[in-house]
PDB file of C-alpha atoms in Angstrom:
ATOM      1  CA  UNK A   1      25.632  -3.452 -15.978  1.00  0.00           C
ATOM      2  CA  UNK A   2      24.513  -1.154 -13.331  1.00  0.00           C
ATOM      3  CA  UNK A   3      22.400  -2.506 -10.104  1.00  0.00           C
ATOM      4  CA  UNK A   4      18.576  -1.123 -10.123  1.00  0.00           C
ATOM      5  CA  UNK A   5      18.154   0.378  -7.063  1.00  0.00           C
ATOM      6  CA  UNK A   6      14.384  -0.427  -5.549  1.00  0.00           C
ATOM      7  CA  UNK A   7      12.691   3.150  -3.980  1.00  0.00           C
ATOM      8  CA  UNK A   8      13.247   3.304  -0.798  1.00  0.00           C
ATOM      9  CA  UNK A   9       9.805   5.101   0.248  1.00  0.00           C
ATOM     10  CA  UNK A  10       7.577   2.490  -1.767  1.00  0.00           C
ATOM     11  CA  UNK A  11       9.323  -0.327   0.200  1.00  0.00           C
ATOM     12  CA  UNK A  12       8.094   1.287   3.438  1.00  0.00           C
ATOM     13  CA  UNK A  13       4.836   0.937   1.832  1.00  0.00           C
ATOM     14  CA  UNK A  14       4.297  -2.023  -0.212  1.00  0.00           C
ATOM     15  CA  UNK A  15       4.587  -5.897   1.141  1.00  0.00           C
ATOM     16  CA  UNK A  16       4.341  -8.579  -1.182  1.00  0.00           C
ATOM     17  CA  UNK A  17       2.247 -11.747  -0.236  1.00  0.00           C
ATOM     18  CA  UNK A  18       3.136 -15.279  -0.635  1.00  0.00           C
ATOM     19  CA  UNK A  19       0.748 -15.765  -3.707  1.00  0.00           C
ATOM     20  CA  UNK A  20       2.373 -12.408  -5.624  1.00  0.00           C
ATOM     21  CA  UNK A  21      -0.466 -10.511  -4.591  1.00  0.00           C
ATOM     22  CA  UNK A  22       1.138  -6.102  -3.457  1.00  0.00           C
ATOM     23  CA  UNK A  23      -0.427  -5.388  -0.178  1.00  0.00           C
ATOM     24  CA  UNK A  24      -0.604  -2.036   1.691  1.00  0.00           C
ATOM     25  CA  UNK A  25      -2.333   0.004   4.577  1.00  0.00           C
ATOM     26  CA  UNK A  26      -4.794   2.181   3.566  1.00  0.00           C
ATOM     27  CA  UNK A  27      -5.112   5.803   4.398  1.00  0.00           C
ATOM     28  CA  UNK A  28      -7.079   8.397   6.726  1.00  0.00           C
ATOM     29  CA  UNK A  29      -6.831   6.000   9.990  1.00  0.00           C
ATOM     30  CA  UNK A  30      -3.898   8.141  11.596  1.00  0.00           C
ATOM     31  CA  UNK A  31      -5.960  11.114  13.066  1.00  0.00           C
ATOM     32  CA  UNK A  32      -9.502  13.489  13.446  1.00  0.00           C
ATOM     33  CA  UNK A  33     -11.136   9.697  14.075  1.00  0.00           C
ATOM     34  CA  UNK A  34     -13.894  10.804  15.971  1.00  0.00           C
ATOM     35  CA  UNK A  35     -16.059  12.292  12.840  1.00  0.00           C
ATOM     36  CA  UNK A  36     -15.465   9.070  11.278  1.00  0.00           C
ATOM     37  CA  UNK A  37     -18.124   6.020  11.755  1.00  0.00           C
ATOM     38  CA  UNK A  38     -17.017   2.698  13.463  1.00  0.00           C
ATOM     39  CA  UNK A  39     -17.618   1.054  10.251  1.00  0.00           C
ATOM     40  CA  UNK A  40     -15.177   3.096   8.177  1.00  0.00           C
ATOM     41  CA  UNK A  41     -12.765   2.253  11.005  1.00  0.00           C
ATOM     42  CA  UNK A  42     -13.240  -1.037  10.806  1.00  0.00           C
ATOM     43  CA  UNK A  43     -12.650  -1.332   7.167  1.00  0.00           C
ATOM     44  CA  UNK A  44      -9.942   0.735   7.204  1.00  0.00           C
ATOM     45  CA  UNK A  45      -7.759  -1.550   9.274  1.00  0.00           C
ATOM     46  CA  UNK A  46      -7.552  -4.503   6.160  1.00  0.00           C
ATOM     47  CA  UNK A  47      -4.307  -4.107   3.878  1.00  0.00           C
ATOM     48  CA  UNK A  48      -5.780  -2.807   0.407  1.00  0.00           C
ATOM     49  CA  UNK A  49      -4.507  -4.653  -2.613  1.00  0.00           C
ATOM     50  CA  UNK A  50      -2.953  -3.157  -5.632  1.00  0.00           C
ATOM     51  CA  UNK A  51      -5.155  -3.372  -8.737  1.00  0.00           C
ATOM     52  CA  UNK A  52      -4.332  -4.872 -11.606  1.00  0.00           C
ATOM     53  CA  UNK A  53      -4.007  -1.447 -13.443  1.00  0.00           C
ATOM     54  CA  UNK A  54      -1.470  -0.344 -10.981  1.00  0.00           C
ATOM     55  CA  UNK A  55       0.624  -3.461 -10.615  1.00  0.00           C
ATOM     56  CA  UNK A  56       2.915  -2.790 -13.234  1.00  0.00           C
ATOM     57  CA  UNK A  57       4.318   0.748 -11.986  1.00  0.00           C
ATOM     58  CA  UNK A  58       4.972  -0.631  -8.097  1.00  0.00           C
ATOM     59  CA  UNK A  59       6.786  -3.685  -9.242  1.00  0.00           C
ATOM     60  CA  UNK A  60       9.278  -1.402 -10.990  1.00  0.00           C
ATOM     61  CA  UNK A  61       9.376   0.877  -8.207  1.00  0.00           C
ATOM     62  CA  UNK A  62      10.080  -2.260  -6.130  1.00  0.00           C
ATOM     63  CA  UNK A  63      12.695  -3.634  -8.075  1.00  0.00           C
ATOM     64  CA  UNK A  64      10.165  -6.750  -8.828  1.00  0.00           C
ATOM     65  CA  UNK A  65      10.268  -6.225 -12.811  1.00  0.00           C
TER      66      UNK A  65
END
């Protein structure tokens, strides 16, 4: 039986906490900042967790299930 191989670009991406939870950095905090309000900033620097809804299709893509 064959090896599955995990996707290489979704395990740039994805972390996996301690408790099982899929973690990753959320988008539009790389450049044109300036129109963007320090609050939106802020909030953008957290790790955004998969949904429930989601969690399914990135644990195959990460080899996980």
């Amino acid at each position: 039986m064959p090896k599955v191989k995990t996707n290489s670009s979704a395990k740039k991406r994805f972390r996996v906490t301690g408790s099982g939870e899929i973690t990753f950095q959320k988008a539009f905090k790389r450049h044109i900042l300036t129109k963007k309000s320090t609050k939106r900033k802020r909030s953008l620097r957290k790790k955004g967790m998969v949904s429930p809804a989601n969690m399914h299709f990135v644990k195959r893509l990460l080899g996980l299930k």
